[in-house]
Coordinates of C-alpha atoms in Angstrom, one line a residue:
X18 CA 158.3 116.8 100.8
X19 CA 158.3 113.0 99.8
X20 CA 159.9 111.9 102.4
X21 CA 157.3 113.6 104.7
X22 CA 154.7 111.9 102.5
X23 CA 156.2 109.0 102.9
X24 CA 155.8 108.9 106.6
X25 CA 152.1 110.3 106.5
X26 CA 151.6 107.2 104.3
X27 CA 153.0 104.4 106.7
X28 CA 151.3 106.1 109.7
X29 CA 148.0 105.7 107.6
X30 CA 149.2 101.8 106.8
X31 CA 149.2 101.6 110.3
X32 CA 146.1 103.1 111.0
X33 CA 144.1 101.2 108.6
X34 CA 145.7 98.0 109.4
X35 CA 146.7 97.7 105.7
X36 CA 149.8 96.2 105.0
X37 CA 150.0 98.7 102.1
X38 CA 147.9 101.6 100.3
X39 CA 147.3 101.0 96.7
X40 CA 150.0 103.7 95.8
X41 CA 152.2 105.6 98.1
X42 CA 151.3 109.1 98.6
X43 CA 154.3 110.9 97.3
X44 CA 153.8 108.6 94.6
X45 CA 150.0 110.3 94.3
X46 CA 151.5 113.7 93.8
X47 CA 153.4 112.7 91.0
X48 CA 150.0 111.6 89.5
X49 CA 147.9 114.3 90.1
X50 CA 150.7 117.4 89.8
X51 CA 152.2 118.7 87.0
X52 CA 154.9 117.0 85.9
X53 CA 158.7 119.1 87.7
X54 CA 160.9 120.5 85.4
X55 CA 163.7 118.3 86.0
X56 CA 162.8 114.4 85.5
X57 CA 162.9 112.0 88.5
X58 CA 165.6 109.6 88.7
X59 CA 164.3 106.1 87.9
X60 CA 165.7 104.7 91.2
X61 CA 163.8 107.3 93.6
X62 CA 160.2 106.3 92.1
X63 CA 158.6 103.1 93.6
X64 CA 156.4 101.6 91.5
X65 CA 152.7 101.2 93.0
X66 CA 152.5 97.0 95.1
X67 CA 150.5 94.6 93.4
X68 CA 146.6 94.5 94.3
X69 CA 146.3 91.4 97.1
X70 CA 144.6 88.2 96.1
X71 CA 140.9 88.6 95.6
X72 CA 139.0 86.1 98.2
X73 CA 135.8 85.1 96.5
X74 CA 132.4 86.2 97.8
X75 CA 128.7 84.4 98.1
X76 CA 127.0 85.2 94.7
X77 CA 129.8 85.1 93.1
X78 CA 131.3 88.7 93.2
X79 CA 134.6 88.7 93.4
X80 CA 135.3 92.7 93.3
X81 CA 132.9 95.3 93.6
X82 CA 135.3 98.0 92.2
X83 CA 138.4 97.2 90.4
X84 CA 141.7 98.2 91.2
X85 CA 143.3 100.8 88.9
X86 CA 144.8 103.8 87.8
X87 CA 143.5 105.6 84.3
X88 CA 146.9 105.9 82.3
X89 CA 149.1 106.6 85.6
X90 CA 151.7 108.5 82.9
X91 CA 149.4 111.1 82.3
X92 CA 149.0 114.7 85.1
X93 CA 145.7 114.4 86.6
X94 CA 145.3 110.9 86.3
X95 CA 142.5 109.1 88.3
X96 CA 143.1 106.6 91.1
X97 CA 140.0 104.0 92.1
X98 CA 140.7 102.3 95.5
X99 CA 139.9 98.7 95.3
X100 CA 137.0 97.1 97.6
X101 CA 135.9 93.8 97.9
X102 CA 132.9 92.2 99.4
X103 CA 134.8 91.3 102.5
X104 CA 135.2 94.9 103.5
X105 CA 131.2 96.1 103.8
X106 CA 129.1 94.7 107.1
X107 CA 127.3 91.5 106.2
X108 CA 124.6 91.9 108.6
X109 CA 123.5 94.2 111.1
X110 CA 120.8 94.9 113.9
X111 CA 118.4 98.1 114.1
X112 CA 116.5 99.9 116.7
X113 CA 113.0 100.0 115.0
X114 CA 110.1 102.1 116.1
X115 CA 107.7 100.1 118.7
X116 CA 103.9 99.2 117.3
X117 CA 101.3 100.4 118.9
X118 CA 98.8 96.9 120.1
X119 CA 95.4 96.5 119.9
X120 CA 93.8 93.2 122.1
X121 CA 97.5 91.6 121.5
X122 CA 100.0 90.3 124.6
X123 CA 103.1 91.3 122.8
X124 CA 103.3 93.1 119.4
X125 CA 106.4 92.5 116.8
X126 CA 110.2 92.9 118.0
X127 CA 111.7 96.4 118.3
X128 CA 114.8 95.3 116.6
X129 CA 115.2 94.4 113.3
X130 CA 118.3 92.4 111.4
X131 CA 119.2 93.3 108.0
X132 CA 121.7 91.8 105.8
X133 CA 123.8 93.7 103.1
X134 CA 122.0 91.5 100.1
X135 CA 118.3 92.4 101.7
X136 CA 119.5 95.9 102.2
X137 CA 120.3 96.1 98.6
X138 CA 117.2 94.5 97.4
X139 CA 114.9 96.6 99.2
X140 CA 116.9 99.7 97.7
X141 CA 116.4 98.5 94.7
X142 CA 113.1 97.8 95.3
X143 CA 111.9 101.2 96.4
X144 CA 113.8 103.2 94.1
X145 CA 112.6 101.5 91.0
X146 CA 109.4 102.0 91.9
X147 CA 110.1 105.9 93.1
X148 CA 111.7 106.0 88.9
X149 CA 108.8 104.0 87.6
X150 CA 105.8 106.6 89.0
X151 CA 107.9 109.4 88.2
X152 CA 108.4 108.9 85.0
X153 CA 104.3 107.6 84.8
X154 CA 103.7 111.5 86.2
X155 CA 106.2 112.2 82.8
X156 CA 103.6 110.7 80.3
X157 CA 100.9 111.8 82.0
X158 CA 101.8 114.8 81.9
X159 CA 102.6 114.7 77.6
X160 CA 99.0 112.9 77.6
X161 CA 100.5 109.7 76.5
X162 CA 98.8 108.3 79.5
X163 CA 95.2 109.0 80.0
X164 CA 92.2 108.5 82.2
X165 CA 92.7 107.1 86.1
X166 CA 96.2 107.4 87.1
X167 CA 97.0 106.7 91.2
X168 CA 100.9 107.1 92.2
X169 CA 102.7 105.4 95.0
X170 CA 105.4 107.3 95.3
X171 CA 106.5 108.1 99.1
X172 CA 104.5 104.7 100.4
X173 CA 107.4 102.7 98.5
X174 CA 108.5 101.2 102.3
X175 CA 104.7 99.6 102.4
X176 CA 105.1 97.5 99.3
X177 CA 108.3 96.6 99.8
X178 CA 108.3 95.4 103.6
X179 CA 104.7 93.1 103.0
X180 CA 106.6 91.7 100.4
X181 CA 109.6 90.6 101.9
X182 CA 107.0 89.3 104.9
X183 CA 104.9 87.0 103.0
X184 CA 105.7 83.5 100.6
X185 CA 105.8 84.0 96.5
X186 CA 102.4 81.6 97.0
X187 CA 100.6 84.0 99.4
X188 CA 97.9 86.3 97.9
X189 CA 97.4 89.9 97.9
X190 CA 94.7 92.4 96.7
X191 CA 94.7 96.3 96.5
X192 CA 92.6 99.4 95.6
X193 CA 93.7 101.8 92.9
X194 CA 96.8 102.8 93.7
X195 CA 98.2 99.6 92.5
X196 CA 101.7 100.3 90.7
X197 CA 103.9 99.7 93.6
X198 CA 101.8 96.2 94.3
X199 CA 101.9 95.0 91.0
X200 CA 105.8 95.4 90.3
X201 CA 106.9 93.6 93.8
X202 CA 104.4 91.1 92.7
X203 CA 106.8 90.0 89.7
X204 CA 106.0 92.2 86.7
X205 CA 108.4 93.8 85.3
X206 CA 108.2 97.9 84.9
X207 CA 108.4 97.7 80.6
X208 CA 104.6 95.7 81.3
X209 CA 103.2 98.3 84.0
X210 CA 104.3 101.2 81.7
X211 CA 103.1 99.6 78.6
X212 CA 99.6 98.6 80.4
X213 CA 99.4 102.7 81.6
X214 CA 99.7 103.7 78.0
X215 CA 97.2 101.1 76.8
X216 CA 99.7 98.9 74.8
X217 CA 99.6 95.1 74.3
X218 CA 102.3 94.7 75.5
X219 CA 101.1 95.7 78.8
X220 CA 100.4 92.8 81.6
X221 CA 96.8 93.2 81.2
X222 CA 97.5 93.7 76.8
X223 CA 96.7 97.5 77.3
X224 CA 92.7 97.2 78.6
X225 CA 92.8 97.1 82.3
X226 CA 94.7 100.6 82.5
X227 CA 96.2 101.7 85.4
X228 CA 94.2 100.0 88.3
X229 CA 93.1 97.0 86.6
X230 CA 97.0 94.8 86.4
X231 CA 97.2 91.5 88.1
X232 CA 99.5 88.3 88.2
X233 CA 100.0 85.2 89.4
X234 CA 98.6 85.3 92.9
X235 CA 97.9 89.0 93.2
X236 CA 94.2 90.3 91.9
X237 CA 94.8 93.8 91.0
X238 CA 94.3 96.9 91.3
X239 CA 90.6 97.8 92.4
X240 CA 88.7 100.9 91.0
X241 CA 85.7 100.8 93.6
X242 CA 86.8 102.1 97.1
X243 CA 87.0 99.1 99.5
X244 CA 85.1 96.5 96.8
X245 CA 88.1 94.8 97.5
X246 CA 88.2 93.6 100.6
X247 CA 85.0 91.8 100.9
X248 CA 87.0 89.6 97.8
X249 CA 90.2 89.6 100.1
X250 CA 88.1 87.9 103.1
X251 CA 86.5 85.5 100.2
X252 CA 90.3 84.3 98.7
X253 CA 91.4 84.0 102.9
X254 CA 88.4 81.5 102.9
X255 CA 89.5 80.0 99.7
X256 CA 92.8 79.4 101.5
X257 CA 91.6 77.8 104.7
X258 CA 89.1 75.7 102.1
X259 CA 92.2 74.2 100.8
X260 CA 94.1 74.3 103.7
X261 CA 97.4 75.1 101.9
X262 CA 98.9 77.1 104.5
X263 CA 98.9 80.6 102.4
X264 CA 97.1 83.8 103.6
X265 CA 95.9 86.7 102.2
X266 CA 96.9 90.3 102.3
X267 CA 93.8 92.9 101.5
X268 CA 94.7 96.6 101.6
X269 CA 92.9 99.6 101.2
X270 CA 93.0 103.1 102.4
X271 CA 91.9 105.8 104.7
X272 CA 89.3 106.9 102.6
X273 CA 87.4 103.7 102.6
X274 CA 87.9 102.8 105.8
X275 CA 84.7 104.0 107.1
X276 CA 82.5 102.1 104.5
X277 CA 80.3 99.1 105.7
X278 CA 81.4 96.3 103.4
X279 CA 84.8 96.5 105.8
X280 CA 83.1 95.5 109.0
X281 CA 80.8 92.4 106.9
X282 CA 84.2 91.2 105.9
X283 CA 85.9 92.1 109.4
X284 CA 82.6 90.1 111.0
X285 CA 83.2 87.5 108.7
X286 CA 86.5 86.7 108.6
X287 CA 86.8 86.8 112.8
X288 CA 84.0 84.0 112.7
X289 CA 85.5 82.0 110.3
X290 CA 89.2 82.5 111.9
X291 CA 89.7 83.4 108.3
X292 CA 94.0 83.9 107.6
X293 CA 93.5 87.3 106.5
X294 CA 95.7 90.3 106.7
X295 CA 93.8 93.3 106.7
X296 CA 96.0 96.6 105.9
X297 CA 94.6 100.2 105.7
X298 CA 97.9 102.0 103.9
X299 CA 96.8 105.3 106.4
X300 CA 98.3 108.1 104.1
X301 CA 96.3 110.8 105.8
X302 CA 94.3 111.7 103.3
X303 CA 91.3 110.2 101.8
X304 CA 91.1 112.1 98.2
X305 CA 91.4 115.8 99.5
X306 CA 90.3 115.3 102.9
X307 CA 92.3 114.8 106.0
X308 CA 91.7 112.0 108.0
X309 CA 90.8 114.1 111.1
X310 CA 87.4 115.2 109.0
X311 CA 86.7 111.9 107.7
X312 CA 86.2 109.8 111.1
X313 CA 85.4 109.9 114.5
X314 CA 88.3 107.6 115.4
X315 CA 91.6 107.8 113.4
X316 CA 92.7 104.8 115.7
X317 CA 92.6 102.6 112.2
X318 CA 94.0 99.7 113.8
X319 CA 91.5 99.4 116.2
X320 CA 88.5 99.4 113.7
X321 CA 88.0 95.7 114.2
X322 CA 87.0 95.7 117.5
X323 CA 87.1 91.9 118.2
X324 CA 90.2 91.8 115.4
X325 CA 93.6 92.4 116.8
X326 CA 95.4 95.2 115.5
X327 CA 98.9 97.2 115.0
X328 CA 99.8 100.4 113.9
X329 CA 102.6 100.3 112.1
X330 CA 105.8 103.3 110.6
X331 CA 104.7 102.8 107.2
X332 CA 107.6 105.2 106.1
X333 CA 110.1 102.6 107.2
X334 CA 110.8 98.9 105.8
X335 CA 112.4 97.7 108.2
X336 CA 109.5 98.2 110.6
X337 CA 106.6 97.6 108.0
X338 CA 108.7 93.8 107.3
X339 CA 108.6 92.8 111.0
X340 CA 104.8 93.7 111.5
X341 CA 103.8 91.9 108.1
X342 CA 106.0 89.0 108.8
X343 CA 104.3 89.2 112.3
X344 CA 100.6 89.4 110.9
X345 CA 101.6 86.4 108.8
X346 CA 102.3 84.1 111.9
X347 CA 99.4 85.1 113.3
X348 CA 97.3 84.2 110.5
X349 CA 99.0 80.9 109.8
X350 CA 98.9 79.7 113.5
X351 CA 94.7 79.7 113.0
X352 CA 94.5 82.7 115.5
X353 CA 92.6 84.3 113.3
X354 CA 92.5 87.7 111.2
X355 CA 94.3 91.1 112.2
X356 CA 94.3 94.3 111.7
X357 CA 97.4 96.3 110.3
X358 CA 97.4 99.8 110.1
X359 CA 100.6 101.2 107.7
X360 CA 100.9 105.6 108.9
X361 CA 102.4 106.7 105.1
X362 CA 102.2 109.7 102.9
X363 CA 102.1 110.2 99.5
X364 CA 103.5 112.7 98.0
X365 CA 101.9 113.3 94.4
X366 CA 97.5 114.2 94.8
X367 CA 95.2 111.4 94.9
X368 CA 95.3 110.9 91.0
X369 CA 96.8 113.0 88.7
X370 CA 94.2 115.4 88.3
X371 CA 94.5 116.5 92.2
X372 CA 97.8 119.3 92.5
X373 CA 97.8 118.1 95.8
X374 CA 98.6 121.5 97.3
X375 CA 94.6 122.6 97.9
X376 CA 94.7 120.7 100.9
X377 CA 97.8 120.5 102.0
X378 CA 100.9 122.8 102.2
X379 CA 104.1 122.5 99.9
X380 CA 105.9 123.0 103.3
X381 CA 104.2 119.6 104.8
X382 CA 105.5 117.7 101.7
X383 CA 108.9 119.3 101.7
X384 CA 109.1 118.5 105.6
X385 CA 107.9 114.7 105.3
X386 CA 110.4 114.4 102.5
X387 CA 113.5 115.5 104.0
X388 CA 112.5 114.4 107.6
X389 CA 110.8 110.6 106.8
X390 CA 111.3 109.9 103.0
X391 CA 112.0 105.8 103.2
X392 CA 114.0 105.1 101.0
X393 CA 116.5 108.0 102.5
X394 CA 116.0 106.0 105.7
X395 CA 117.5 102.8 104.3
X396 CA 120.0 104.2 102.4
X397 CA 121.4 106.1 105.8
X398 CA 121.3 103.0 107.7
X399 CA 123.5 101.5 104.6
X400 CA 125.7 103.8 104.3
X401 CA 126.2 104.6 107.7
X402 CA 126.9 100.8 108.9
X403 CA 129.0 100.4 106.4
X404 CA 126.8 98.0 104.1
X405 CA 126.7 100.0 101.1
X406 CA 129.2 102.4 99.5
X407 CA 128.2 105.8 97.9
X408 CA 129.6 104.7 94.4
X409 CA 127.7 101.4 94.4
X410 CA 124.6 102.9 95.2
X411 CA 125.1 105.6 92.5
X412 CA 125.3 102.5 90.3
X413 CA 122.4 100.8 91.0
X414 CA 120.4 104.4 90.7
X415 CA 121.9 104.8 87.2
X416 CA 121.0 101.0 86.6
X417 CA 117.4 101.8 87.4
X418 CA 117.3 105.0 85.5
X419 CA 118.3 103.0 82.0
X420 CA 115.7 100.3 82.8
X421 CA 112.7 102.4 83.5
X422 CA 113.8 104.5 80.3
X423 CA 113.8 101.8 78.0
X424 CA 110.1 100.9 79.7
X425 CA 109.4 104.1 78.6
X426 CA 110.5 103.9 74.8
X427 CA 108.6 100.1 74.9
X428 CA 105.7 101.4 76.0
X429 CA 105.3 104.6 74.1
X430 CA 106.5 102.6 70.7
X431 CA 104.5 99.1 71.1
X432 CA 101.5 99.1 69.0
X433 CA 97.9 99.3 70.8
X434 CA 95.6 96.4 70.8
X435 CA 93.7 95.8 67.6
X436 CA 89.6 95.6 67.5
X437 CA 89.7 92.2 67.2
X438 CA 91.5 91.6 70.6
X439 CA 88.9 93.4 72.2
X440 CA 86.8 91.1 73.6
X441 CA 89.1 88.1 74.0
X442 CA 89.5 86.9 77.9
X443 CA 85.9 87.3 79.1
X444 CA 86.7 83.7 80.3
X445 CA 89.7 82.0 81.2
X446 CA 88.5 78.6 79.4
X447 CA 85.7 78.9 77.4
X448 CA 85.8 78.0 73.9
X449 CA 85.4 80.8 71.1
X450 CA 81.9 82.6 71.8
X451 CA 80.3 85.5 69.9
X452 CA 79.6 88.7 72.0
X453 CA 77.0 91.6 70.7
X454 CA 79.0 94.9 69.5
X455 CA 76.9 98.5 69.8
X456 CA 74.4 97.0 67.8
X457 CA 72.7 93.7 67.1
X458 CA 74.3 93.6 64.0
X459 CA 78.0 94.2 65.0
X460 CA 79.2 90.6 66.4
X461 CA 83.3 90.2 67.7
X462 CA 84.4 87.4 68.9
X463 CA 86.0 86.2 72.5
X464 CA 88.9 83.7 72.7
X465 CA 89.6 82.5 76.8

């Protein structure tokens, strides 16, 4: 029988184009069988070749997984095939889904590149925010968080294709559902959870809550619908003011799509040539109700008339990257504003006090889950070009999983703000002031 495993081993060598397999096959039976009643003579066992010389990679990862058996003497033992950066795909090209236009020649390019370090990032991306809301819906749920709470789970592919679009220095302002925004804006998940539970340790020291986080070039997290994009048009002017080549991306939804302060900012900013994204994240519903009985025209893209427009998969990076980076260009070559429209879903209710299932069917959810769910789009493409293996994937999920629990314990153990902080920060650089309490008598303090 070894000698037969002998020769399925060779004729794998040679399929492979290996000059050798880790171990030999027949040698593999003698490591996962039970060991034969009579011992093997010394001089029939080949002992297993020496790994090959690791070639070092870019970043500095030599070995993904290491070469080695788990003590070889032992039945059963385990054998972990080596594989080094050289053997994954270091770049490839995708088909993407075409963008419908609006008053444009040509819209972005219908195929996307994506490298195995991007591909990696943006898993990384979307999952830890996917871990980060679910475990938000957790403490919710044990009323550690309270009030307002707006998850972004299942639009993951929105936040994380803008953001690999636009500059570090570019701006960017949202409504509500502002968790995604605020973590691929640089803060770190042990803030965003400690902010949700009112801790002050939180980015915003526990008193903006859940839509009120912001950070160096991104302003939150808005709790009036569409208050924010008159102030998005109003930071694109600050940019053309100064003339520093930056832009701003304003989103809001659906649901406030059909309010007027959109089309004085849309007049506004077309004028003014103002470099403005504009981005409804179209999820299909605005609160309860379904975009087809909230306006006349669900053509969101269109909205601006005069603006140019795109309508965009929001379900997939890849394509939400090309139309942001896209919009950018626009904006930065003077043309003007435009107009994105991002088709996503979410799949928690509105807040968390909406099931979500009074409107909609379980069924629908299931079916855009298994059918459109991004971050299983990325991870096929991965896996299936060879960019990504299973195991190292599985890592960087467990990886994620750690992190966001720790958040968890951080923000569920950090103390809450004391009295005293409460009304510090009124102003960013004012000296000390006194500010009335409930009562003309009841004076605290602010500190900018």
């Amino acid at each position: 029988m070894k000698t037969m495993l002998a020769i399925i081993s060779n004729a794998l060598c040679r399929i492979t184009g290996r000059s050798a397999l880790l171990i030999g096959l027949s040698e593999y039976v003698n490591l996962t069988s039970p060991p034969a009643a009579a011992p093997v003579p010394p001089q029939a066992r080949r002992l297993p070749p020496k790994p090959p010389p690791v070639r070092p990679a870019a970043g500095g990862a030599a070995q993904l997984v290491s070469s080695r058996t788990d003590r070889p003497d032992r039945p059963g033992a385990r054998v972990v095939a080596s594989r080094s950066l050289s053997d994954f795909t270091p770049q490839a090209t995708f088909d993407i889904k075409k963008c419908d236009v609006h008053r444009l020649e040509a819209g972005p390019p219908v195929k996307a590149e994506l490298t195995r370090e991007q591909g990696l990032q943006y898993y990384r991306t979307m999952q830890m925010v996917r871990r980060m809301e679910l475990k938000a819906d957790q403490l919710y749920k044990q009323k550690i968080i309270r009030g307002f709470c707006h998850l972004y789970d299942g639009q993951e592919a929105c936040a994380a294709g803008i953001e690999a679009a636009i500059n570090p220095s570019d701006h960017l302002i949202t409504a509500y559902r502002a968790h995604g925004y605020t973590y691929t804006r640089g803060v770190s998940v042990r803030e965003i959870l400690a902010e949700l539970t009112g801790r002050i340790g939180g980015v915003a020291k526990g008193k903006g809550g859940s839509m009120h986080m912001y950070a160096p070039h991104f302003y939150g997290g808005n709790g009036i619908v569409g208050a924010q994009v008159p102030l998005g048009a109003g930071i694109a002017l600050a940019c053309q003011y100064q003339g520093n080549n930056q832009i701003c991306v304003t989103l809001y939804g659906d649901g406030a799509a059909n309010q007027g302060q959109l089309f004085e900012s849309f007049n506004m900013a077309a004028l003014w040539k103002l470099p403005c994204v504009f981005i409804c994240e179209n999820n299909k519903y605005g609160m309860g109700t379904s975009v087809e009985r909230a306006s006349a025209s669900t053509d969101y893209y269109k909205r601006g008339d005069f603006i140019p427009g795109l309508r965009v998969d929001g379900m997939d990076v890849l394509c939400v990257r090309e139309a942001a980076r896209f919009a950018a260009d626009h904006c930065r070559a003077g043309k003007g504003p435009i107009i994105m429209e991002l088709q996503t879903y979410r799949y928690h209710g509105h807040s968390m006090s909406d099931p979500g299932v009074s409107y909609r069917t379980r069924e629908e959810i299931q079916e855009v889950r298994s059918k459109s769910d991004p971050i299983s789009l990325l991870k096929e493409r991965l896996l299936s070009n060879n960019m990504a293996s299973v195991e190292e994937l599985k890592e960087i999920d467990i990886q994620i999983r750690k992190e966001v629990e720790e958040a968890a314990q951080f923000a569920t153990s950090d103390p809450e703000p004391p009295l005293e902080e409460l009304c510090n920060h009124i102003f960013s650089n004012n000296p000390p002031l006194e500010v009335r309490g409930t009562n003309p008598w009841s004076k605290l303090k602010s500190i900018s």
